Coordinates of C-alpha atoms in Angstrom, one line a residue:
X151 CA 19.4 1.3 -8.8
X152 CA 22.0 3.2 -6.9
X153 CA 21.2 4.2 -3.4
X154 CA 22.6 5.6 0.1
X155 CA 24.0 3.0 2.6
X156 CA 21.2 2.0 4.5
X157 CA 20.5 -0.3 7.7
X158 CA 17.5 -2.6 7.7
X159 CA 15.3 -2.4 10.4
X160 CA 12.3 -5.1 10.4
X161 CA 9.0 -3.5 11.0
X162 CA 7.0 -5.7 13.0
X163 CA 3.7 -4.1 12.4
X164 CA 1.9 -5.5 9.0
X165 CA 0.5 -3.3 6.2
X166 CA -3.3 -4.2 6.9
X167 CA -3.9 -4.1 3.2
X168 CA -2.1 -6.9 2.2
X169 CA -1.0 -8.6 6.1
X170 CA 2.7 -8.9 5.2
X171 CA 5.6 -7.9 7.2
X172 CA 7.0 -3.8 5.8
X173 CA 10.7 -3.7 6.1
X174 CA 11.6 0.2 7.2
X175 CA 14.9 2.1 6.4
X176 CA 16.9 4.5 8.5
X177 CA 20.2 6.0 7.0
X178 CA 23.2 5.3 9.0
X179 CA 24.1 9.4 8.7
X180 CA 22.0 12.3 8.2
X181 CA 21.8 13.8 4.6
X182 CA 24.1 16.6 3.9
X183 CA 22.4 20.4 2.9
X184 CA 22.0 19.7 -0.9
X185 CA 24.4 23.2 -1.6
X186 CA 25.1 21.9 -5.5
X187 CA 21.9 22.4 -6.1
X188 CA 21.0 25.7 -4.8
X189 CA 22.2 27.2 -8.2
X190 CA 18.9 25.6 -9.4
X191 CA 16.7 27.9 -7.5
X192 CA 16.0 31.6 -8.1
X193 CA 18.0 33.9 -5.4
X194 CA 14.9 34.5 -3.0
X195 CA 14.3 30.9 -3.0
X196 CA 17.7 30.2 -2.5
X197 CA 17.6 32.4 0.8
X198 CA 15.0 31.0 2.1
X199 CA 16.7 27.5 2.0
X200 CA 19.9 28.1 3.4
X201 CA 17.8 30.7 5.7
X202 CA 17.1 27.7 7.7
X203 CA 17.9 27.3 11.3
X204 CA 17.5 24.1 13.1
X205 CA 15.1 23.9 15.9
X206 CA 16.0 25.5 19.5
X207 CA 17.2 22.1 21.0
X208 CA 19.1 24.5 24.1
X209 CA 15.7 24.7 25.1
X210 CA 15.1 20.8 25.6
X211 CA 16.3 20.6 29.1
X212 CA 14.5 23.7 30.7
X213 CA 11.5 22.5 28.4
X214 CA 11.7 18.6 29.6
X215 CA 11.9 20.1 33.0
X216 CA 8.8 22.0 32.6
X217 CA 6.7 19.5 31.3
X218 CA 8.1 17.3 33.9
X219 CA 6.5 19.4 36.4
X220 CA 3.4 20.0 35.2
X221 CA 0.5 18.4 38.5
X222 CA 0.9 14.7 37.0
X223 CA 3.0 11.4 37.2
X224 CA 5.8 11.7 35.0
X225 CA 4.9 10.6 31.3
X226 CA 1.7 10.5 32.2
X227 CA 0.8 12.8 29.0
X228 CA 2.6 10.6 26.8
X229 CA 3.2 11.9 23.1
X230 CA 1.8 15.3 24.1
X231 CA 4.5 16.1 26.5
X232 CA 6.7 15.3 23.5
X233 CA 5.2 17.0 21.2
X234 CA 5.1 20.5 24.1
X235 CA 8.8 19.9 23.8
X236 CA 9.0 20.0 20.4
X237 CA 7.1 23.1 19.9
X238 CA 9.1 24.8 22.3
X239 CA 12.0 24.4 20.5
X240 CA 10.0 24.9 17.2
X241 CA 9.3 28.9 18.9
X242 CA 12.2 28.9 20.5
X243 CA 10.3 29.9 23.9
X244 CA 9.1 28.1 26.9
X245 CA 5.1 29.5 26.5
X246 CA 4.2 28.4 22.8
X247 CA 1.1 29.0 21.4
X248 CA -1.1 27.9 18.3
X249 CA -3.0 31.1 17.6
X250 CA -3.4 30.5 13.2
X251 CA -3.5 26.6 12.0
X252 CA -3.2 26.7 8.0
X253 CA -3.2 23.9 5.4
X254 CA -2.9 23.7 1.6
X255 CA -3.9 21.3 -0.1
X256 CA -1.8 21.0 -3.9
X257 CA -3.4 19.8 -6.5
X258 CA -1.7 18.1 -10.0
X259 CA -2.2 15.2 -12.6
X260 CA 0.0 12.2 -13.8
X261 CA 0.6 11.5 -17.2
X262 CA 1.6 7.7 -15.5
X263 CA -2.1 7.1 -14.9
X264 CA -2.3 6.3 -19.1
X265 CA -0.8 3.3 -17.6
X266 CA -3.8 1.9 -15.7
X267 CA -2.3 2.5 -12.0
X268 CA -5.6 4.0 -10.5
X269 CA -9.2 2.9 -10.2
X270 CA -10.4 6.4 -11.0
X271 CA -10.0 8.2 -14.3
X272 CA -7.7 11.4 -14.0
X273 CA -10.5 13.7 -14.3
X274 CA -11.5 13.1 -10.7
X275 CA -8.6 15.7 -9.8
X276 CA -10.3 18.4 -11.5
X277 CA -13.7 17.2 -10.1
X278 CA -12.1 16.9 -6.8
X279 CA -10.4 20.3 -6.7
X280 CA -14.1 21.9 -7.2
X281 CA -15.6 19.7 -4.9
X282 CA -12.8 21.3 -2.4
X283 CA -14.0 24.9 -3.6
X284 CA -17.8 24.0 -2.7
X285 CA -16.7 22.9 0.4
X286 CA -18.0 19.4 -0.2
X287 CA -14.9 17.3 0.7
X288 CA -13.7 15.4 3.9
X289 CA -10.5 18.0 4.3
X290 CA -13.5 20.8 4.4
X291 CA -15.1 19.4 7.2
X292 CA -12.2 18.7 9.4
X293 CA -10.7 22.5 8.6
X294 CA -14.5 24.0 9.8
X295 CA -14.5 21.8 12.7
X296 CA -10.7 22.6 13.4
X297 CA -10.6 25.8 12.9
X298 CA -8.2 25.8 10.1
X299 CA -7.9 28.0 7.3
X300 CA -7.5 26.3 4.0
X301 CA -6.7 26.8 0.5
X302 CA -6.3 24.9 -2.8
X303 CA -3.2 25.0 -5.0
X304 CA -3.6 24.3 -9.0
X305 CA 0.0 23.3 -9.6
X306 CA -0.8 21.3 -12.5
X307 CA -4.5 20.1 -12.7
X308 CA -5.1 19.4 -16.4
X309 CA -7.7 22.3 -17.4
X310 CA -8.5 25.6 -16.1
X311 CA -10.8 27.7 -12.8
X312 CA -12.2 30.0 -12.9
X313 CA -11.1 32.6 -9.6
X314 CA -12.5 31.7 -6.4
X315 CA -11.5 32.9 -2.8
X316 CA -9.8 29.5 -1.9
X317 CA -8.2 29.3 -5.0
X318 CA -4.3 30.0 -5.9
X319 CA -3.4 29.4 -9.3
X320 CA 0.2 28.1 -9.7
X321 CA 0.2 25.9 -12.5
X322 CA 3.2 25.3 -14.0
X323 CA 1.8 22.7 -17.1
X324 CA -0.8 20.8 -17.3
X325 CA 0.4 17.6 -15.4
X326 CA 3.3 15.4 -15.5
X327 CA 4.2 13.2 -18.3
X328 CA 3.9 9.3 -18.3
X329 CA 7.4 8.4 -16.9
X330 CA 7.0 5.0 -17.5
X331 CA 8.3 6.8 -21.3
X332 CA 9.8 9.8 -20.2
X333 CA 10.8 12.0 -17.5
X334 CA 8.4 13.6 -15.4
X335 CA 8.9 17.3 -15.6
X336 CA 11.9 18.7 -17.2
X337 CA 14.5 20.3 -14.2
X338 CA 13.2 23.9 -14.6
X339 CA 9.8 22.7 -14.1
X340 CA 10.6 20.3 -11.3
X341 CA 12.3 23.6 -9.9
X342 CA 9.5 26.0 -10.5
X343 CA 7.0 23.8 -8.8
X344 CA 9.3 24.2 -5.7
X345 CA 9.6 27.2 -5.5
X346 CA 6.0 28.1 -6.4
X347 CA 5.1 25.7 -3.4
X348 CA 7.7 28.7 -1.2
X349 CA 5.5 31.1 -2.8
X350 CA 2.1 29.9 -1.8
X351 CA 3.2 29.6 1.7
X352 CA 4.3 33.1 2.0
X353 CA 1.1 34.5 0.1
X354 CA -0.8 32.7 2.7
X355 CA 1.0 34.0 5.9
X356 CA 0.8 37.4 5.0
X357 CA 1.5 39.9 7.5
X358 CA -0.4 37.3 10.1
X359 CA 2.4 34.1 11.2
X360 CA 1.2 30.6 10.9
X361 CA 2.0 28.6 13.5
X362 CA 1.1 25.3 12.1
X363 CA 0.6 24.3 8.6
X364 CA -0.9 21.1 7.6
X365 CA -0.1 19.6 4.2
X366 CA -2.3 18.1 1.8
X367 CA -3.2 16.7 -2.1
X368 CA -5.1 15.8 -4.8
X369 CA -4.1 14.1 -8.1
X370 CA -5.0 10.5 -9.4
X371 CA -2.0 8.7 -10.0
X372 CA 0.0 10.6 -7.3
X373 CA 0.3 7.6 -4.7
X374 CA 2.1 5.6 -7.8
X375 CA 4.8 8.6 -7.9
X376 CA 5.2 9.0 -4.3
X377 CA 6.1 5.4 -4.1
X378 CA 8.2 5.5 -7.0
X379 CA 9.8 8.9 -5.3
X380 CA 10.4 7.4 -1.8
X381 CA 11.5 3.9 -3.3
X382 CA 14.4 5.9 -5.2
X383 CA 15.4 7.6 -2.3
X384 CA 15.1 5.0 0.4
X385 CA 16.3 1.7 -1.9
X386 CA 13.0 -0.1 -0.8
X387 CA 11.7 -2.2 -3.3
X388 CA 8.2 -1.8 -5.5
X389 CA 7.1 -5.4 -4.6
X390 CA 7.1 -4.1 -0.9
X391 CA 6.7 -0.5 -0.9
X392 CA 3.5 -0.6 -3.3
X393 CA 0.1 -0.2 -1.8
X394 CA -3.4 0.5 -3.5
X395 CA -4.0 3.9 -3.4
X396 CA -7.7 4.4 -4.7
X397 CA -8.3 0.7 -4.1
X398 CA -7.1 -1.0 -7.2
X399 CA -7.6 -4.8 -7.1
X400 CA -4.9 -7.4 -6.8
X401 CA -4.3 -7.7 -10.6
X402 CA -4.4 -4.1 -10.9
X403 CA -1.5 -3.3 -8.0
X404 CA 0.7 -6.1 -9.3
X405 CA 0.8 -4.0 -12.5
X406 CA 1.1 -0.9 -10.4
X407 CA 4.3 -2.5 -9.0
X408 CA 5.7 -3.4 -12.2
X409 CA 4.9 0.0 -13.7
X410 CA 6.7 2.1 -10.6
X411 CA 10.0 -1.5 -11.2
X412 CA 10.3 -0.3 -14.4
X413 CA 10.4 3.3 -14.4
X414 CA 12.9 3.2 -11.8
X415 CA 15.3 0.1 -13.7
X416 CA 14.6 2.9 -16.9
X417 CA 15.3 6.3 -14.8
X418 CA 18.0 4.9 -12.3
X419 CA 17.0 8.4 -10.5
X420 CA 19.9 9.6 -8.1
X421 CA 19.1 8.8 -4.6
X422 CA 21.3 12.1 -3.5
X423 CA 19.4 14.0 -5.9
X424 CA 16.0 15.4 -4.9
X425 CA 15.9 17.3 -7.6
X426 CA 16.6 14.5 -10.0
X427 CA 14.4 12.1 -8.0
X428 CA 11.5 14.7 -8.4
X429 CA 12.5 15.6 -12.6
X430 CA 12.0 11.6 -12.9
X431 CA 9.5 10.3 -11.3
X432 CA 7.8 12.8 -9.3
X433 CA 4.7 15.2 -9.5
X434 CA 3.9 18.9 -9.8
X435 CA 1.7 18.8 -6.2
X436 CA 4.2 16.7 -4.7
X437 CA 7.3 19.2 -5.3
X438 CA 5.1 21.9 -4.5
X439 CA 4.7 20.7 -1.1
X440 CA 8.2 19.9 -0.8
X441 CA 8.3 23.8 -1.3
X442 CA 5.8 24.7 1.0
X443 CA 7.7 22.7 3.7
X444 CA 11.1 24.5 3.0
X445 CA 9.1 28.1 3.3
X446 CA 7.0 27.1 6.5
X447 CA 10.3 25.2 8.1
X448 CA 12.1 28.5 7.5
X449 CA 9.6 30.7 8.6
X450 CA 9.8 29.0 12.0
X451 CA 6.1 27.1 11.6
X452 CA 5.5 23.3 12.7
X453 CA 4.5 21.7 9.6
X454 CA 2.3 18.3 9.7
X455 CA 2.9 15.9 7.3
X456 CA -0.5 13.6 6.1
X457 CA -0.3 10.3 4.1
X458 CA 2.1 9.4 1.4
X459 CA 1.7 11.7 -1.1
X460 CA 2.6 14.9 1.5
X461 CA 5.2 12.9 2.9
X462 CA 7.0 12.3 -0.4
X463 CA 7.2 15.8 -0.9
X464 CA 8.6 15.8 2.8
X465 CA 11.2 13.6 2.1
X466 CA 12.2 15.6 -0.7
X467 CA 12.1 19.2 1.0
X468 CA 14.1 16.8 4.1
X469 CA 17.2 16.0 1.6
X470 CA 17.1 19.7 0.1
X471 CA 18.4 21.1 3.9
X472 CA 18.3 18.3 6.7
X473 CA 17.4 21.4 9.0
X474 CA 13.4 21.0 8.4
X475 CA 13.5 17.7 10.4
X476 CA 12.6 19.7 13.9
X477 CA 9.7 21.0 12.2
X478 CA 8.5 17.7 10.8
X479 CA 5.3 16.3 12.8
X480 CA 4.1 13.0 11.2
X481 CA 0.2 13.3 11.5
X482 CA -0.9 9.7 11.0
X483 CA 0.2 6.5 9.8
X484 CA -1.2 5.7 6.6
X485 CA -2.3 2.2 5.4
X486 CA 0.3 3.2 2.3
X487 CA 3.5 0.9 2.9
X488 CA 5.8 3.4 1.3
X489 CA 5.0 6.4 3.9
X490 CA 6.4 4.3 6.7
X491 CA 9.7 3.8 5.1
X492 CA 10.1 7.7 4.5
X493 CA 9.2 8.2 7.9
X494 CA 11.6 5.7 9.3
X495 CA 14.0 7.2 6.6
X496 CA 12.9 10.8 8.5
X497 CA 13.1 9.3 12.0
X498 CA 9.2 10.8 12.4
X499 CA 6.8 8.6 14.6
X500 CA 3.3 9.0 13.1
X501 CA 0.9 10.4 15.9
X502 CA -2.6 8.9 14.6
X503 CA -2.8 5.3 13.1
X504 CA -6.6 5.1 12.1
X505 CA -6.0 3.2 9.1
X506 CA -6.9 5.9 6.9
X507 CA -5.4 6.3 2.9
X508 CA -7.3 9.3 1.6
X509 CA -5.0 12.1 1.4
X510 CA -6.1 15.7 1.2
X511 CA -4.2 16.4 4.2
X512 CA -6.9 14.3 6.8
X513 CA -5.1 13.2 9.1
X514 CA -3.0 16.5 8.9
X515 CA -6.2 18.1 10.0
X516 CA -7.0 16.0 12.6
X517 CA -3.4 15.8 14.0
X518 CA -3.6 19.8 14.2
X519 CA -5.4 19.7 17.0
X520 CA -3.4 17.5 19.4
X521 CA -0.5 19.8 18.6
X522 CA -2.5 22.9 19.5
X523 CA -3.6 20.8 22.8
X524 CA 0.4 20.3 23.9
X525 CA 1.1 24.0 23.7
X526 CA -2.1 24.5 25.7
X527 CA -0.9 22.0 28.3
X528 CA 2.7 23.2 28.6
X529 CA 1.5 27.2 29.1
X530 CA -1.5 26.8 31.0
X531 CA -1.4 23.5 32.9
X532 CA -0.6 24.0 36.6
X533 CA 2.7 23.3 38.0
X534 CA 3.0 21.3 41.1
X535 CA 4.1 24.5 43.1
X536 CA 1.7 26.7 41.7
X537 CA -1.0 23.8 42.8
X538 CA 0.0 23.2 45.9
X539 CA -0.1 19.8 44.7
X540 CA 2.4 17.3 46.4
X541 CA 4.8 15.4 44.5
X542 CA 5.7 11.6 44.2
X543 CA 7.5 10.3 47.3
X544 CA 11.1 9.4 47.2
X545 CA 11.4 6.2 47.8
X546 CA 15.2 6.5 48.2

């Protein structure tokens, strides 16, 4: 399997799931804008990716400064005073705000899971997505207790909904196909689910901006395509990157890694290729957030990546236009192996690490709120002037 140069950096934190060491990979150069492939994408959509301006980093010294300030020891605040920063140059001002918090959570099947690779039958994705419409789900309760507006994407649940308030319907087909036989999605339809993942994001902001959105999913069988996805693009192997998704048993995830070995060795998908990673070996939710991240990213939002199903379709939107990296916020470190190799890959450090693998955009949700708290602490937080607060002594 062809794949980019890469530089391998020993992780010395274990995955908890199977206490063995997770090699991580960071590109020696940044990905180029994918510009051959914009012919792909329908001319709106195609404006909206080359629309996108990299973050404000002028702004980092008179932000650093300001943070610096602020009536405490200097990095006392830890990841919060860099995530203030980053938000400031995410606005582009020095006073940022989260006033709306947003987060969708795309929904699709597999045809891979034919091949055994989950502990839960594919029908839970349909059963799941109407638990998410009766607000019965663990994404529901963290949006009510955060504050966040949420809504459910069909992007390719087998079977239909009927209409519901905190429904979109965007399917383009009725799940992937098993590409342990064939590929994925065809290119039109690896394409469409982008750009229907743009869509959704700008049907949701309305007239009204989002400041952040959170990122979410729900589809048995997806973590087996976000490995495969993230193991095409970053060269890690299947034997490392694998983890257990729904909880499959040993003898079930060694097959899972031979299934994900074997569609790759079959596919050889082209690690420069998003769109030919995604055609592959990919799934309908996960280009759809890959979309959704392009539209937010251009729109100016922050946008918080969960586990490694929403990261996948980071990773994708990431080597579509290199620009959305400013706007990337890793929520939390999932107990999924492959997630920390696209985020090394991204050069995102998660924020949370509660060992959590459930998807739906948890720890998303729960990361939302430590972003809103930064902006809060660099606008209203006292400065050591306006306190009247002395400052450390020089000991020079």
């Amino acid at each position: 399997m062809a794949g980019r140069t890469l530089k391998l950096i020993v992780d010395l934190q274990k995955d908890v799931s199977k206490s063995r060491k997770i090699p991580t990979f960071v590109p020696k150069k940044e990905p180029r804008h994918k510009s051959h492939l914009l012919h792909f994408f329908d001319q709106p959509f195609r404006e909206i990716i080359t629309g996108i301006e990299p973050v404000k980093e002028r702004l980092i010294p008179s932000a650093q400064s300001k943070i610096d300030n602020k009536t405490k020891p200097l990095g006392s605040l830890g990841r919060l005073e860099e995530l203030a920063v980053q938000l400031c140059l995410i606005q582009g001002t020095l006073e940022p705000e989260i006033r709306r918090k947003a987060l969708l959570v795309f929904a699709g099947d597999h045809g891979v899971t034919e091949e055994g690779v989950s502990a839960y039958p594919s029908e839970v994705t349909y059963q799941m997505v109407l638990n998410f419409l009766r607000g019965g789900a663990a994404i529901n309760v963290l949006c009510r207790h955060n504050a966040i507006e949420m809504r459910v994407v069909d992007i390719g649940v087998k079977g239909t909904f009927e209409d519901h308030p905190l429904l979109w319907k965007k399917k383009v087909r009725n799940g992937t196909r098993n590409f342990l036989l064939q590929s994925a999605l065809t290119a039109e339809e690896a394409t469409q689910a982008i750009q229907r993942g743009m869509e959704v994001f700008a049907e949701f902001g309305g007239s009204e901006r989002i400041d952040a959105l959170g990122l979410g999913d729900m589809g048995i069988g997806n973590t087996t395509a976000s490995t495969a996805i993230i193991c095409a693009i970053t060269g890690l192997a299947p034997e490392l990157a694998t983890g257990r998704g729904t909880g499959v048993d040993n003898k079930a995830l060694e097959h899972k890694i031979k299934v994900i070995k074997k569609a790759l060795e079959f596919h050889e998908p082209d690690a420069n290729d998003p769109l030919d990673v995604i055609q592959k070996v990919g799934g309908l939710e996960i280009a759809g957030i890959a979309g959704a991240v392009l539209a937010a990213a251009g729109s100016g939002a922050a946008v918080l990546l969960d586990g490694v199903i929403s990261t996948a379709g980071g990773l994708i939107a990431y080597l579509i236009n290199p620009a959305i990296k400013g706007y990337l916020v890793a929520g939390h470190r999932s107990v999924e192996p492959a997630q920390r190799a696209a985020l090394s890959y991204m050069g995102l450090n998660p924020l949370l690490n509660l060992n959590m693998r459930l998807g739906e955009g948890t720890g998303a949700a729960l990361a939302i709120n430590l972003l809103e708290a930064s902006a809060k602490i660099m606008k209203e937080m006292a400065s050591f002037e306006e306190a009247g607060v002395s400052r450390e002594k020089d000991e020079t």
